GROMACS .gro file of C-alpha atoms in nm:
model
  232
    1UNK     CA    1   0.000   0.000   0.000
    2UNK     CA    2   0.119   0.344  -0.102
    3UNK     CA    3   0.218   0.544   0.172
    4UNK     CA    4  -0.002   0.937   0.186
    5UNK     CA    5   0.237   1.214   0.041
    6UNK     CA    6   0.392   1.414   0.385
    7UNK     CA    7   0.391   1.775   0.441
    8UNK     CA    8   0.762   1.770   0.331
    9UNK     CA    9   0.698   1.564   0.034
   10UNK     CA   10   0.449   1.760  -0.111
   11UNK     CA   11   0.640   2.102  -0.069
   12UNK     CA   12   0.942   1.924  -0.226
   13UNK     CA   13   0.728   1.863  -0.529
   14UNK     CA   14   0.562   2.179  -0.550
   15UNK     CA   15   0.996   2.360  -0.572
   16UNK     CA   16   1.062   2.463  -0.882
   17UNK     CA   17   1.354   2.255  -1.044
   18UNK     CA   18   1.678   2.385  -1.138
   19UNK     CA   19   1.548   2.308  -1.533
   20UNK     CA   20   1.243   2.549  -1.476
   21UNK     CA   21   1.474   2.841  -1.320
   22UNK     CA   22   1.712   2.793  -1.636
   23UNK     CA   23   1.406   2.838  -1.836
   24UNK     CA   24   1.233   3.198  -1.691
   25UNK     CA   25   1.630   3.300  -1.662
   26UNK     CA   26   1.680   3.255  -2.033
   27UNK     CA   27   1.328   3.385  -2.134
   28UNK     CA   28   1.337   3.689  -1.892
   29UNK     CA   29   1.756   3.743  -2.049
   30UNK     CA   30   1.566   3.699  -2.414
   31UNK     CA   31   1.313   3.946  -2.327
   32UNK     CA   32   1.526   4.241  -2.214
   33UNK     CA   33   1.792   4.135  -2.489
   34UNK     CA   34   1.462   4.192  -2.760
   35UNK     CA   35   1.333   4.528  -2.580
   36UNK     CA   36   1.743   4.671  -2.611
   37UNK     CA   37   1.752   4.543  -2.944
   38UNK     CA   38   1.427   4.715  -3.032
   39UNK     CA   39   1.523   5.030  -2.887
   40UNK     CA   40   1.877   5.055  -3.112
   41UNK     CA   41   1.661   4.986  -3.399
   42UNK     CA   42   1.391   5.236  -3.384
   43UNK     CA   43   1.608   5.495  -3.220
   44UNK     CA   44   1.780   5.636  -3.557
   45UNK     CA   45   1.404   5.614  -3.722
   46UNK     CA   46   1.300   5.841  -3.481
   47UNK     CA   47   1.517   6.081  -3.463
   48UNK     CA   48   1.544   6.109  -3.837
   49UNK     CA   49   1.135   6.147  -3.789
   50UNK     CA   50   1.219   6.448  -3.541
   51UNK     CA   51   1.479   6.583  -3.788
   52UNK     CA   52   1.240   6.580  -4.052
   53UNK     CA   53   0.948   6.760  -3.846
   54UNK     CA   54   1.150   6.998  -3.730
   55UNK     CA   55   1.300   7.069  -4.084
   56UNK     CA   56   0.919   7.125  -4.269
   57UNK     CA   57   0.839   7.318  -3.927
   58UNK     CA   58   1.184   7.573  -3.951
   59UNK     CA   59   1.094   7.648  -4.294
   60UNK     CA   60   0.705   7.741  -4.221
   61UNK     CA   61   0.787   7.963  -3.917
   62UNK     CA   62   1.087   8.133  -4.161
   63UNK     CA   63   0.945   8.061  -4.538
   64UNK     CA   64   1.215   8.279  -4.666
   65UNK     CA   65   1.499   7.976  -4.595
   66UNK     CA   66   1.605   7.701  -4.798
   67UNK     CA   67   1.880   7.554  -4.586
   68UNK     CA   68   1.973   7.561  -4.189
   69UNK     CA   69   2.237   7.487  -3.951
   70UNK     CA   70   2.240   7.344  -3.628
   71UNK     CA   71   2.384   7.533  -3.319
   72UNK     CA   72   2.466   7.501  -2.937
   73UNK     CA   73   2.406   7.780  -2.668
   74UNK     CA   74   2.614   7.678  -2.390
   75UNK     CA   75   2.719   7.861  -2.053
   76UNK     CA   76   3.048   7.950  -2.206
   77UNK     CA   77   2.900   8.003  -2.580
   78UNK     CA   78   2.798   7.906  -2.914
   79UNK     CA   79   2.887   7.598  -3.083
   80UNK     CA   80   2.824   7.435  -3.424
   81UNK     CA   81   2.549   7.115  -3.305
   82UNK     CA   82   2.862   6.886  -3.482
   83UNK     CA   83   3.119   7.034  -3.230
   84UNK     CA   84   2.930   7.004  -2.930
   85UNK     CA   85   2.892   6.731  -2.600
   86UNK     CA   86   2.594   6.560  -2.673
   87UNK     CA   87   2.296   6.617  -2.402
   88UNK     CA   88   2.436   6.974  -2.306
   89UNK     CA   89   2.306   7.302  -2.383
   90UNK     CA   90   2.039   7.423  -2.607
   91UNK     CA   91   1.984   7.350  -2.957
   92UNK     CA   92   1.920   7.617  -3.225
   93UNK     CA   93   1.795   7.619  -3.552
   94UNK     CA   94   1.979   7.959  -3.802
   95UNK     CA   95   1.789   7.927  -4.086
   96UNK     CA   96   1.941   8.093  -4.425
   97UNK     CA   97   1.829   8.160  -4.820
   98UNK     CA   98   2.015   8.029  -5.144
   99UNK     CA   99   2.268   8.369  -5.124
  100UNK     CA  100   2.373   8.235  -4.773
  101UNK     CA  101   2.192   8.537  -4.549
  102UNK     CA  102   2.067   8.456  -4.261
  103UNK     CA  103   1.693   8.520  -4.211
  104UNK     CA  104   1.613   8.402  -3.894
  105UNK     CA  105   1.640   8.153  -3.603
  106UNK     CA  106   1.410   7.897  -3.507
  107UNK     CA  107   1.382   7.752  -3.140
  108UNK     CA  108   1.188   7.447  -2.953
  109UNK     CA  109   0.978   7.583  -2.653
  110UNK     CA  110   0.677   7.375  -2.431
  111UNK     CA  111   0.466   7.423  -2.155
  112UNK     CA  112   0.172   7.265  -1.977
  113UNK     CA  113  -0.160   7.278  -2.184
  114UNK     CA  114  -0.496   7.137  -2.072
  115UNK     CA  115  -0.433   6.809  -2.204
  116UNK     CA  116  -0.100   6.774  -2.160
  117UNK     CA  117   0.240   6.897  -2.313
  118UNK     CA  118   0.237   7.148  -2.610
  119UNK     CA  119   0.570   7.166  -2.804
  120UNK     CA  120   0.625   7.451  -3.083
  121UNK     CA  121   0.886   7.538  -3.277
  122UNK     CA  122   0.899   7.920  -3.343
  123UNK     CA  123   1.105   8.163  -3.563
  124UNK     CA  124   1.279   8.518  -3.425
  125UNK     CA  125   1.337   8.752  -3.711
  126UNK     CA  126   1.650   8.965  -3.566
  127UNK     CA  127   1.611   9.265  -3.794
  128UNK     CA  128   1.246   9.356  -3.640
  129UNK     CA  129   1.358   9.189  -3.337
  130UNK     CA  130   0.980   9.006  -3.349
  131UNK     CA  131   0.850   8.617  -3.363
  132UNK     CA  132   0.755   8.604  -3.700
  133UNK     CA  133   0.512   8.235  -3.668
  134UNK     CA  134   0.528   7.904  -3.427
  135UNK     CA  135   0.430   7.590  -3.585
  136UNK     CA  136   0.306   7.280  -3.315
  137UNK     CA  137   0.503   7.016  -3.326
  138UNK     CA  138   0.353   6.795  -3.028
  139UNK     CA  139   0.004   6.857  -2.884
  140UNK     CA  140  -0.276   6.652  -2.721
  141UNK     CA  141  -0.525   6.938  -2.696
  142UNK     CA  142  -0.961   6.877  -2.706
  143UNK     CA  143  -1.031   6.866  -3.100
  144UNK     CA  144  -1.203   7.195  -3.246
  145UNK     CA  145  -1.115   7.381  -2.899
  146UNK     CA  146  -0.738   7.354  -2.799
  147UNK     CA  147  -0.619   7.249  -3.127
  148UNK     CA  148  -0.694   7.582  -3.245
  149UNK     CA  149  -0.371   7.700  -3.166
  150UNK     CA  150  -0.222   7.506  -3.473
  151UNK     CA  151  -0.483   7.644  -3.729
  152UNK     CA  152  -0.650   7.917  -3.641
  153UNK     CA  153  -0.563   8.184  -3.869
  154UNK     CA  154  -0.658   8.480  -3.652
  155UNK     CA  155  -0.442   8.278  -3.389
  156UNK     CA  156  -0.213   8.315  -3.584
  157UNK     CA  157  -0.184   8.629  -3.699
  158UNK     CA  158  -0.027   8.714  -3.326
  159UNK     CA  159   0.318   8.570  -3.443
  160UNK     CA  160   0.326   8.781  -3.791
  161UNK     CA  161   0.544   9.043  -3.564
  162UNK     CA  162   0.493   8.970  -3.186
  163UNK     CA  163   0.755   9.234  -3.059
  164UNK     CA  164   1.043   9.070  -2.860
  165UNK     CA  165   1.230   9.328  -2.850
  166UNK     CA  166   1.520   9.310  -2.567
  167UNK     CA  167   1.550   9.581  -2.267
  168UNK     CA  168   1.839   9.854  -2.314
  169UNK     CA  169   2.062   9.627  -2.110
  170UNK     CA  170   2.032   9.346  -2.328
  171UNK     CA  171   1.984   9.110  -2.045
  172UNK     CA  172   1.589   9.006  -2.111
  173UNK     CA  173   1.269   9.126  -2.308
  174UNK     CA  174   1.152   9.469  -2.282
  175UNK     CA  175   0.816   9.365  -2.273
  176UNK     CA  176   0.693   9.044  -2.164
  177UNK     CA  177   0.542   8.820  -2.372
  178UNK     CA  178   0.170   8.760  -2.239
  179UNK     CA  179  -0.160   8.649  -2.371
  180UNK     CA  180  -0.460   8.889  -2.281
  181UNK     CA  181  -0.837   8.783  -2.325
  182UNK     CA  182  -1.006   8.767  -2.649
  183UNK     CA  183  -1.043   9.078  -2.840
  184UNK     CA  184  -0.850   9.280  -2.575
  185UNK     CA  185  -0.504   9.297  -2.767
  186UNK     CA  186  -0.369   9.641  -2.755
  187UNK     CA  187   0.025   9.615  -2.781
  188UNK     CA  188   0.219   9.452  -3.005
  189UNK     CA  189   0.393   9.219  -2.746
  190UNK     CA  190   0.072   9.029  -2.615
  191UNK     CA  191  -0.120   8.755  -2.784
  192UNK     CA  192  -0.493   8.758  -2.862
  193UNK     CA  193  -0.653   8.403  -2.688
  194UNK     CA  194  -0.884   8.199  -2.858
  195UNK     CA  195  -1.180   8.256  -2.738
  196UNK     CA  196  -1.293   7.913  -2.542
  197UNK     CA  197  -0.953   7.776  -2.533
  198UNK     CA  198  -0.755   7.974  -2.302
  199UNK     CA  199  -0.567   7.746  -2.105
  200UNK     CA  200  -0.389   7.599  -2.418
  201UNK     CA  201  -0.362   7.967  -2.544
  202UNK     CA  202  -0.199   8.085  -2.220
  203UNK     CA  203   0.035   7.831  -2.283
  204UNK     CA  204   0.182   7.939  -2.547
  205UNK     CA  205   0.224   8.240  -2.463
  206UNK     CA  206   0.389   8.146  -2.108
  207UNK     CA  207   0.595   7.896  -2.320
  208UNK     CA  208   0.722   8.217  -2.560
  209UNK     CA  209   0.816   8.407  -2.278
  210UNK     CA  210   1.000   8.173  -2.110
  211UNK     CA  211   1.197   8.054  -2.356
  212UNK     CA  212   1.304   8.389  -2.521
  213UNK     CA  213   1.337   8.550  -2.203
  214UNK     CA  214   1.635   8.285  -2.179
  215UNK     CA  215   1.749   8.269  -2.499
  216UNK     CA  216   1.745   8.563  -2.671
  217UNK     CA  217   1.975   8.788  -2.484
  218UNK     CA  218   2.267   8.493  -2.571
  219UNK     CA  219   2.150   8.487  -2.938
  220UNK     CA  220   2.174   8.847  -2.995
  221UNK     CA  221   2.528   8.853  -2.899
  222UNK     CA  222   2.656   8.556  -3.130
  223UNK     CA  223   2.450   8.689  -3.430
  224UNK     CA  224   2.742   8.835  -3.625
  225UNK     CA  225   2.865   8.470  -3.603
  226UNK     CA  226   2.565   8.326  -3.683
  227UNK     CA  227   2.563   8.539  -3.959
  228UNK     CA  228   2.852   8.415  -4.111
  229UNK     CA  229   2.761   8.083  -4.095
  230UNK     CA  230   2.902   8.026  -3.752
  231UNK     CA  231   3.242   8.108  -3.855
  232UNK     CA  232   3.411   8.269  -3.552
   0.00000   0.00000   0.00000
């Protein structure tokens, strides 16, 4: 007669065997081996996607360009994007024509919508000192309300010449950038908000502000350099 399985006996049969921890070992070493593998593959796909947006973007919010180059601000300057550490500073778009001028600059800003993060890339104009047009390049904003800020035409007739002029010191913007409420636009530094969608609208104007408070006092004094193509 067989004798009843003890306490001991039955936990010994319910251990997993040295076979079975080979197994999840290899499949959980095969998993994270396919996710890196994934990653190295997709990575250059999507930042030639990025490239790419940000290319038809630069030459919407500067339609006088044809080609562009690729610059780092940096605490202790500017650098050519080729020349610089990777992950430091901030990257900048100078955007020229076919004769080589230089017709404007093009920078990344974002800020806190209602859905979540709006991105834009917009374009500063250096001889009227103005934004001269944004174009969204990452949005999750309520359909026919806070997507306005991409198509709207009177939206966007704020960024044909939105002064950003810099103070006498040279150290920030004369005038804030700031959005008022609809229809109250009076100076040439505020943006008119869509009415019904101010929270995304405030955000891009917060977003402007922000980012050219910071960054235009340091790309006003490398614009002779700039100029020249970023020869020193």
């Amino acid at each position: 007669m067989s004798q009843p399985d003890t306490p001991q006996a039955q936990a010994a049969a319910g251990t997993p065997s040295i076979d079975m921890l080979r197994t999840l070992t290899l499949v959980a070493g095969l998993s994270g081996f396919l996710v890196v593998l994934a990653w190295q593959v997709t990575l250059p796909l999507i930042e030639e996607n990025k490239r790419l947006a940000i290319e038809r973007a630069l030459f919407n919010v500067i339609p006088e360009a044809n080609s562009r180059r690729d610059f780092i601000l940096e605490a202790a300057g500017m650098l050519p994007a080729e020349g610089a550490t990777v992950g430091e500073g901030t990257r900048i778009y100078a955007a020229y024509d076919d004769h080589g001028q230089l017709k404007g600059i093009a920078m990344e800003a974002s800020a806190q919508g209602y859905q979540g993060e709006i991105r834009i890339l917009y374009g500063y104009d250096a001889d009227c000192e103005c934004i001269r047009g944004i174009e969204v390049l990452k949005m999750a904003e309520t359909p026919g309300i806070g997507d306005k800020i991409a198509k709207d035409p009177e939206f966007q007739k704020n960024f044909v010449a939105l002064d950003a002029r810099l103070n006498a010191a040279g150290e920030a913007l004369a005038h804030p950038i700031v959005t008022v409420k609809h229809g109250s636009k009076s100076e040439p530094w505020q943006i008119d908000a869509i009415a019904g969608a101010t929270i995304s609208s405030n955000a891009v104007g917060r977003m402007l502000n922000q980012s050219a408070q910071r960054l235009l006092p340091q790309i006003v004094v490398h614009l002779k350099q700039l100029g020249n193509g970023g020869a020193q």
